[in-house]
Coordinates of C-alpha atoms in Angstrom, one line a residue:
M1 CA -0.3 -43.8 -85.7
P2 CA -3.6 -42.1 -86.1
S3 CA -6.7 -43.9 -84.8
I4 CA -10.2 -42.5 -85.3
Q5 CA -12.6 -44.5 -83.2
P6 CA -16.3 -43.9 -83.8
R7 CA -18.0 -42.8 -80.6
D8 CA -21.3 -44.5 -81.0
F9 CA -22.6 -48.0 -81.9
S10 CA -23.7 -47.7 -85.5
L11 CA -25.8 -49.6 -88.1
L12 CA -22.6 -50.9 -89.6
D13 CA -21.7 -52.4 -86.2
A14 CA -25.0 -54.2 -86.0
V15 CA -24.7 -55.5 -89.6
L16 CA -21.2 -56.9 -88.9
I17 CA -22.3 -58.6 -85.7
V18 CA -25.2 -60.2 -87.5
L19 CA -23.0 -61.2 -90.4
T20 CA -20.4 -62.8 -88.0
A21 CA -23.2 -64.6 -86.1
I22 CA -24.7 -66.0 -89.3
L23 CA -21.3 -67.2 -90.5
L24 CA -20.5 -68.8 -87.2
Y25 CA -23.9 -70.6 -87.2
L26 CA -23.2 -72.0 -90.7
M27 CA -19.7 -73.1 -89.9
F28 CA -20.6 -74.7 -86.5
R29 CA -23.4 -76.8 -88.1
P30 CA -22.6 -80.5 -87.7
N31 CA -22.6 -81.3 -91.4
V32 CA -19.9 -78.6 -91.9
R33 CA -17.8 -79.4 -88.8
Q34 CA -17.9 -83.1 -89.4
S35 CA -17.2 -82.9 -93.2
T36 CA -14.0 -84.8 -93.8
F37 CA -13.0 -82.6 -96.7
W38 CA -13.7 -79.4 -94.7
Q39 CA -11.6 -80.7 -91.8
A40 CA -8.7 -81.5 -94.1
T41 CA -9.0 -77.9 -95.6
V42 CA -9.3 -76.1 -92.3
T43 CA -5.9 -77.3 -90.9
P44 CA -3.7 -75.8 -93.6
L45 CA -6.1 -72.8 -94.1
A46 CA -5.8 -71.9 -90.4
S47 CA -2.0 -72.0 -90.6
I48 CA -1.9 -69.8 -93.7
I49 CA -4.1 -67.0 -92.6
G50 CA -3.5 -67.5 -88.8
S51 CA -1.0 -64.7 -88.3
G52 CA -0.1 -63.2 -91.6
F53 CA -3.5 -61.6 -92.0
L54 CA -2.8 -59.6 -88.8
V55 CA 0.5 -58.1 -90.0
V56 CA 0.4 -58.0 -93.8
V57 CA -0.9 -54.4 -94.1
P58 CA 1.7 -52.4 -92.1
L59 CA 4.5 -54.5 -93.6
L60 CA 3.4 -54.0 -97.3
A61 CA 2.7 -50.3 -96.7
N62 CA 6.4 -49.8 -96.0
I63 CA 7.7 -52.4 -98.5
A64 CA 5.6 -51.8 -101.6
G65 CA 3.5 -48.7 -101.0
H66 CA 1.0 -48.3 -103.9
W67 CA 2.4 -51.5 -105.4
A68 CA 1.1 -53.5 -102.4
W69 CA -1.5 -55.3 -104.6
L70 CA 1.3 -56.6 -106.9
A71 CA 3.5 -57.6 -103.9
I72 CA 0.8 -59.7 -102.3
L73 CA -0.1 -61.2 -105.7
V74 CA 3.6 -62.3 -106.2
I75 CA 3.7 -63.8 -102.7
C76 CA 0.5 -65.8 -103.2
L77 CA 1.6 -67.0 -106.6
L78 CA 4.9 -68.1 -105.1
S79 CA 3.1 -70.1 -102.4
L80 CA 1.0 -71.8 -105.1
W81 CA 4.2 -72.8 -106.8
L82 CA 5.6 -74.2 -103.6
G83 CA 2.4 -76.0 -103.0
H84 CA 2.6 -77.6 -106.4
A85 CA 6.0 -79.0 -105.6
M86 CA 4.8 -80.5 -102.4
R87 CA 1.7 -82.0 -104.1
F88 CA 4.0 -83.5 -106.8
T89 CA 6.0 -85.3 -104.0
M90 CA 2.9 -86.4 -102.2
E91 CA 1.4 -87.9 -105.4
W92 CA 4.7 -89.7 -106.1
E93 CA 4.8 -91.1 -102.6
E94 CA 1.2 -92.3 -103.0
T95 CA 1.5 -93.9 -106.5
Q96 CA 5.1 -94.8 -107.1
S97 CA 7.1 -95.1 -103.9
Q98 CA 6.3 -98.7 -103.3
A99 CA 7.4 -99.7 -106.9
Q100 CA 10.7 -97.8 -106.8
P101 CA 14.0 -98.9 -105.1
P102 CA 15.0 -96.9 -102.0
D103 CA 16.7 -93.6 -102.9
P104 CA 19.2 -92.7 -100.1
L105 CA 19.6 -89.1 -101.3
R106 CA 15.8 -88.5 -101.4
M107 CA 15.4 -90.1 -98.0
G108 CA 18.2 -88.1 -96.5
L109 CA 16.7 -84.8 -97.9
D110 CA 13.3 -85.8 -96.5
R111 CA 14.7 -86.4 -93.0
F112 CA 16.8 -83.2 -93.1
A113 CA 13.6 -81.3 -94.2
D114 CA 11.7 -82.7 -91.2
V115 CA 14.4 -81.5 -88.8
A116 CA 14.5 -78.1 -90.5
L117 CA 10.7 -77.9 -90.1
A118 CA 11.0 -78.6 -86.3
F119 CA 13.4 -75.6 -86.0
A120 CA 11.0 -73.5 -88.1
Y121 CA 8.2 -74.4 -85.7
V122 CA 10.2 -73.1 -82.7
I123 CA 10.4 -69.7 -84.4
S124 CA 6.7 -69.7 -85.4
I125 CA 5.6 -70.7 -81.9
T126 CA 7.5 -67.6 -80.6
F127 CA 5.9 -65.4 -83.2
Y128 CA 2.4 -66.7 -82.6
I129 CA 2.5 -66.2 -78.8
R130 CA 4.2 -62.8 -79.0
L131 CA 1.5 -61.7 -81.5
M132 CA -1.2 -63.0 -79.2
A133 CA 0.2 -61.1 -76.2
G134 CA 0.4 -57.9 -78.2
F135 CA -3.3 -58.1 -79.2
V136 CA -4.5 -59.0 -75.8
L137 CA -2.6 -56.2 -74.1
T138 CA -3.7 -53.7 -76.8
G139 CA -7.3 -54.7 -76.1
L140 CA -6.8 -54.0 -72.4
D141 CA -5.0 -50.7 -73.3
I142 CA -1.8 -51.7 -71.3
Y143 CA 0.4 -52.6 -74.3
S144 CA 4.2 -52.1 -74.3
E145 CA 6.8 -54.2 -75.9
F146 CA 8.2 -55.2 -72.4
N147 CA 4.7 -56.1 -71.1
A148 CA 4.0 -58.2 -74.2
D149 CA 7.3 -60.0 -73.9
V150 CA 6.6 -60.8 -70.2
L151 CA 3.1 -62.1 -71.0
A152 CA 4.4 -64.2 -73.9
T153 CA 7.1 -65.7 -71.6
L154 CA 4.5 -66.7 -69.0
V155 CA 2.2 -68.3 -71.7
L156 CA 5.1 -70.2 -73.3
A157 CA 6.3 -71.4 -69.9
G158 CA 2.8 -72.5 -69.1
I159 CA 2.5 -74.4 -72.4
G160 CA 5.8 -76.2 -71.8
I161 CA 4.9 -77.2 -68.2
Y162 CA 1.3 -78.2 -69.0
G163 CA 2.6 -80.2 -72.0
L164 CA 5.1 -82.1 -69.9
F165 CA 2.6 -83.2 -67.3
K166 CA -0.7 -83.4 -69.2
G167 CA 0.2 -83.5 -72.9
L168 CA -1.1 -81.0 -75.4
H169 CA -3.3 -83.0 -77.7
G170 CA -6.4 -82.2 -75.5
L171 CA -5.9 -78.5 -76.4
E172 CA -6.0 -79.2 -80.2
K173 CA -9.8 -79.1 -80.0
L174 CA -9.5 -75.3 -79.7
E175 CA -8.5 -75.1 -83.4
T176 CA -11.9 -76.2 -84.6
Y177 CA -13.6 -73.3 -82.9
S178 CA -10.8 -70.7 -83.3
V179 CA -10.6 -71.2 -87.1
S180 CA -14.3 -70.7 -87.6
I181 CA -14.3 -67.6 -85.4
K182 CA -11.3 -66.2 -87.3
L183 CA -12.9 -66.8 -90.7
A184 CA -16.1 -65.2 -89.7
I185 CA -14.4 -62.1 -88.4
I186 CA -12.2 -61.9 -91.5
V187 CA -15.3 -61.8 -93.7
A188 CA -16.8 -59.1 -91.4
L189 CA -13.6 -57.1 -91.7
L190 CA -13.7 -57.4 -95.5
A191 CA -17.3 -56.3 -95.5
G192 CA -16.4 -53.3 -93.3
L193 CA -13.6 -52.3 -95.7
I194 CA -16.0 -52.5 -98.7
W195 CA -18.5 -50.3 -96.8
H196 CA -15.7 -47.8 -96.0
D197 CA -14.2 -47.7 -99.5
I198 CA -17.7 -47.1 -101.0
G199 CA -18.6 -44.4 -98.5
Q200 CA -15.2 -42.6 -98.4
G201 CA -14.1 -43.2 -102.0
Y202 CA -11.3 -45.4 -103.1
S203 CA -8.4 -42.9 -102.9
L204 CA -4.7 -43.8 -102.7
A205 CA -3.5 -40.3 -102.0
G206 CA -0.5 -40.4 -99.8
L207 CA 0.3 -44.0 -100.6
T208 CA 3.5 -43.6 -102.6
A209 CA 6.1 -46.0 -103.9
P210 CA 8.7 -47.0 -101.2
N211 CA 11.8 -44.9 -100.9
Q212 CA 14.2 -47.7 -101.5
N213 CA 15.6 -49.7 -104.4
L214 CA 14.0 -52.8 -105.9
A215 CA 16.6 -55.2 -104.4
Q216 CA 15.8 -53.9 -100.9
S217 CA 12.1 -54.3 -101.5
L218 CA 12.5 -57.9 -102.8
A219 CA 14.7 -58.8 -99.8
Q220 CA 12.0 -57.5 -97.5
L221 CA 9.3 -59.4 -99.4
G222 CA 11.3 -62.6 -98.9
G223 CA 11.2 -61.9 -95.2
M224 CA 7.4 -62.0 -95.4
L225 CA 7.2 -65.6 -96.7
L226 CA 5.9 -66.6 -93.3
I227 CA 2.5 -65.1 -94.1
V228 CA 1.7 -67.8 -96.6
Q229 CA 3.3 -70.7 -94.7
G230 CA 1.1 -73.5 -93.4
F231 CA 0.0 -75.4 -96.5
E232 CA 2.7 -78.0 -95.8
T233 CA 0.7 -79.3 -92.9
S234 CA -1.4 -81.3 -95.4
K235 CA 1.7 -83.5 -96.1
Y236 CA 1.7 -84.6 -92.5
L237 CA -2.0 -85.6 -92.2
G238 CA -1.5 -89.0 -93.9
S239 CA -2.8 -90.9 -90.8
E240 CA -6.1 -89.0 -91.0
Y241 CA -6.9 -88.4 -94.6
P242 CA -6.1 -90.2 -97.9
A243 CA -3.6 -88.5 -100.3
K244 CA -6.2 -87.4 -102.8
V245 CA -8.1 -85.5 -100.1
R246 CA -5.0 -84.0 -98.7
M247 CA -3.8 -82.7 -102.1
Q248 CA -7.2 -81.3 -103.1
S249 CA -7.8 -79.7 -99.7
M250 CA -4.3 -78.2 -99.7
I251 CA -4.9 -76.4 -103.1
L252 CA -8.3 -75.2 -101.9
A253 CA -6.9 -73.8 -98.7
Q254 CA -4.1 -72.0 -100.7
R255 CA -6.6 -70.5 -103.2
L256 CA -9.0 -69.4 -100.4
A257 CA -6.1 -67.9 -98.5
A258 CA -4.8 -66.1 -101.6
A259 CA -8.3 -64.7 -102.3
I260 CA -8.5 -63.4 -98.7
Y261 CA -5.1 -61.9 -98.7
I262 CA -5.4 -60.2 -102.1
S263 CA -8.9 -58.9 -101.3
F264 CA -7.8 -57.6 -97.9
V265 CA -4.8 -55.7 -99.2
V266 CA -6.6 -54.2 -102.1
L267 CA -9.5 -53.1 -99.9
A268 CA -7.2 -51.7 -97.2
M269 CA -4.9 -49.7 -99.5
P270 CA -6.8 -46.5 -99.1
L271 CA -6.0 -46.7 -95.3
M272 CA -2.4 -47.7 -95.8
S273 CA -0.8 -44.3 -96.1
Q274 CA -0.8 -43.8 -92.3
F275 CA 1.7 -46.6 -91.9
V276 CA 4.2 -45.4 -94.6
G277 CA 7.4 -44.3 -93.0
S278 CA 6.4 -45.3 -89.5
E279 CA 7.9 -48.2 -87.5
P280 CA 5.8 -51.3 -88.1
N281 CA 3.5 -52.3 -85.3
E282 CA 2.1 -55.8 -84.9
T283 CA -1.3 -54.5 -83.7
A284 CA -1.7 -51.8 -86.4
I285 CA -4.7 -53.6 -87.8
I286 CA -6.6 -52.7 -84.6
A287 CA -6.1 -49.0 -85.4
L288 CA -7.0 -49.5 -89.0
S289 CA -10.2 -51.4 -88.2
G290 CA -11.1 -48.8 -85.5
Q291 CA -11.4 -46.2 -88.3
I292 CA -14.1 -48.2 -89.9
T293 CA -16.4 -49.2 -87.0
L294 CA -16.5 -49.6 -83.2
I295 CA -16.9 -53.4 -83.0
L296 CA -14.2 -54.6 -85.4
P297 CA -11.2 -54.0 -83.0
V298 CA -13.0 -56.0 -80.3
L299 CA -13.7 -58.9 -82.8
L300 CA -10.1 -58.8 -84.0
V301 CA -8.6 -59.1 -80.5
I302 CA -10.8 -62.1 -79.8
A303 CA -9.9 -63.7 -83.1
A304 CA -6.2 -63.0 -82.7
A305 CA -6.0 -64.4 -79.1
M306 CA -7.8 -67.7 -80.0
S307 CA -6.1 -68.3 -83.4
Q308 CA -2.6 -67.5 -82.2
F309 CA -2.8 -69.7 -79.1
S310 CA -4.2 -72.6 -81.0
A311 CA -1.6 -72.2 -83.8
A312 CA 1.2 -72.2 -81.2
I313 CA -0.2 -75.4 -79.6
A314 CA -0.4 -77.1 -83.0
D315 CA 3.2 -76.1 -83.9
T316 CA 4.5 -77.2 -80.4
I317 CA 2.9 -80.6 -81.0
G318 CA 4.3 -80.7 -84.5
A319 CA 7.8 -79.9 -83.4
G320 CA 7.7 -82.4 -80.6
G321 CA 6.3 -85.0 -83.0
V322 CA 9.0 -84.5 -85.6
V323 CA 11.8 -84.8 -83.1
E324 CA 10.2 -87.8 -81.5
K325 CA 10.0 -89.5 -84.9
E326 CA 13.6 -88.6 -86.0
S327 CA 14.9 -89.9 -82.6
R328 CA 13.0 -93.1 -83.3
H329 CA 10.9 -92.5 -80.2
H330 CA 13.9 -92.3 -77.8
L331 CA 12.8 -88.7 -77.0
P332 CA 9.1 -88.7 -76.1
A333 CA 7.3 -85.6 -77.3
R334 CA 6.0 -84.7 -73.8
R335 CA 9.6 -84.3 -72.5
L336 CA 10.4 -82.1 -75.4
Y337 CA 7.7 -79.6 -74.9
P338 CA 9.5 -77.6 -72.1
V339 CA 12.7 -77.6 -74.2
I340 CA 10.8 -76.3 -77.3
T341 CA 9.2 -73.5 -75.3
A342 CA 12.4 -72.7 -73.5
L343 CA 14.1 -72.2 -76.9
S344 CA 11.1 -70.0 -77.9
I345 CA 11.5 -67.9 -74.7
A346 CA 15.2 -67.4 -75.4
L347 CA 14.4 -66.3 -79.0
L348 CA 11.6 -64.0 -77.8
W349 CA 14.0 -61.9 -75.6
S350 CA 16.7 -61.7 -78.2
S351 CA 14.6 -60.4 -81.1
N352 CA 11.6 -58.2 -81.9
I353 CA 8.4 -59.4 -83.5
F354 CA 9.2 -58.3 -87.0
Q355 CA 12.6 -60.0 -86.8
L356 CA 10.8 -63.1 -85.8
V357 CA 8.7 -62.9 -89.1
T358 CA 12.0 -62.8 -91.1
Y359 CA 13.7 -65.6 -89.1
A360 CA 10.6 -67.8 -89.5
S361 CA 10.5 -66.9 -93.2
K362 CA 14.1 -68.0 -93.7
A363 CA 13.5 -71.2 -91.7
F364 CA 10.5 -72.2 -93.7
A365 CA 12.2 -71.1 -97.0
F366 CA 15.0 -73.6 -96.1
Y367 CA 12.4 -76.3 -95.5
Y368 CA 10.7 -75.4 -98.8
M369 CA 14.0 -75.5 -100.6
L370 CA 14.6 -79.0 -99.5
Q371 CA 11.1 -80.0 -100.5
A372 CA 11.7 -78.4 -104.0
L373 CA 14.9 -80.4 -104.3
I374 CA 13.1 -83.6 -103.5
A375 CA 10.5 -82.8 -106.1
A376 CA 13.2 -82.0 -108.7
R377 CA 14.9 -85.3 -107.8
L378 CA 11.7 -87.3 -108.4
A379 CA 10.8 -85.5 -111.6
S380 CA 14.3 -86.0 -113.0
H381 CA 13.8 -89.7 -113.0
E382 CA 10.9 -89.4 -115.5
T383 CA 11.9 -88.6 -119.1
K384 CA 8.7 -86.7 -119.8
K385 CA 9.1 -84.4 -116.8
A386 CA 12.5 -82.8 -117.4
N387 CA 10.9 -79.3 -117.6
Q388 CA 9.2 -79.9 -114.3
A389 CA 12.4 -81.0 -112.7
L390 CA 14.1 -77.7 -114.0
A391 CA 11.2 -75.6 -112.6
F392 CA 11.5 -77.3 -109.2
L393 CA 15.2 -76.7 -109.2
C394 CA 14.6 -73.0 -110.0
L395 CA 12.2 -72.9 -107.1
A396 CA 14.8 -74.4 -104.8
V397 CA 17.3 -71.7 -105.9
L398 CA 14.7 -69.0 -105.2
M399 CA 14.2 -70.3 -101.7
L400 CA 17.9 -70.3 -101.2
L401 CA 18.0 -66.6 -102.1
V402 CA 15.3 -66.0 -99.5
V403 CA 17.4 -67.9 -96.9
L404 CA 20.5 -65.8 -97.7
F405 CA 19.1 -62.4 -98.4
A406 CA 15.7 -61.8 -96.7
V407 CA 15.7 -58.9 -94.2
P408 CA 13.2 -57.5 -91.7
V409 CA 11.2 -54.4 -92.7
E410 CA 13.0 -52.1 -90.2
A411 CA 16.3 -53.1 -91.7

């Protein structure tokens, strides 16, 4: 993979550093950090853009080629449809659940969905830590797949042991800072891409359509569902925020993430041709950003390390909490942390990172399928919402197709 690193610190480097510093100053101001609505928005937003932003370009280069803009648009629209189904359920639970008799089928689907989410978290934890290891080692110029797997294993083991003896909730504070840093660096990267596209010209020469049939491309796109996963976290923040805030912040987070993803892919398309036909690499964005300016690769390594670690901590806590809840507190979350990370380590050594993307996409698709079925069940009870019930049922079928047919890019 070609990498053209500028030799000297440039005016663009200075501009991007100043831009990042200004954005961090604004986001670290007390009136922003302490805003209830912003805090409720940051949690799902961090999950959505946490890792997908780092791998979306090399994946779409091979899946969609010059149709990458359309592929990311379809994925974002699908995530908004899924979010609508979840918000429908959340609104029903807030306004009608107390007035309705218990529905054993809905309750059973809800519990099954929670268990499915716990398994999905195990896969996403593995992916986050493995991605973090890849970026850190690339930044130190000692990357190899084996070295990354070893570092990821040590980090996962450390999380499990620390969680057993100390608990992990104290580490959740990292999310507040890592999210702000990640957002500031993403804006700097987008600004750098705009600078590059204006200076070099917006040319898609060499970025051709993929050499595969439509069914194969769709199966691979299904394997990318993980990149828009994360909005469901709003559903589980009921103890912290009222339903209206959670629903409004969820849709804002999804729209912001969609705007970021679509802007990034469109702006990066002139640089995508170097990834076509090559084996996908999880740290390819470092090579891409290095062709723009000197400082961006450094900023991306910092952002990746912080965001992936905090995301893994959040999902470890989430998985432990779900199992603790479903076991009716017979299995304390602390004792589950080493089990969760042990499962992640086993998964780490039995698959590569882009297989993990697909495994996680299938797992979350199964969870979303159950949520769509719950929404369809609730809508079917209301005579004026028969069309919505049918739409949610179609969404569940679509998620089932992802579970059954999604494949990794290298397949």
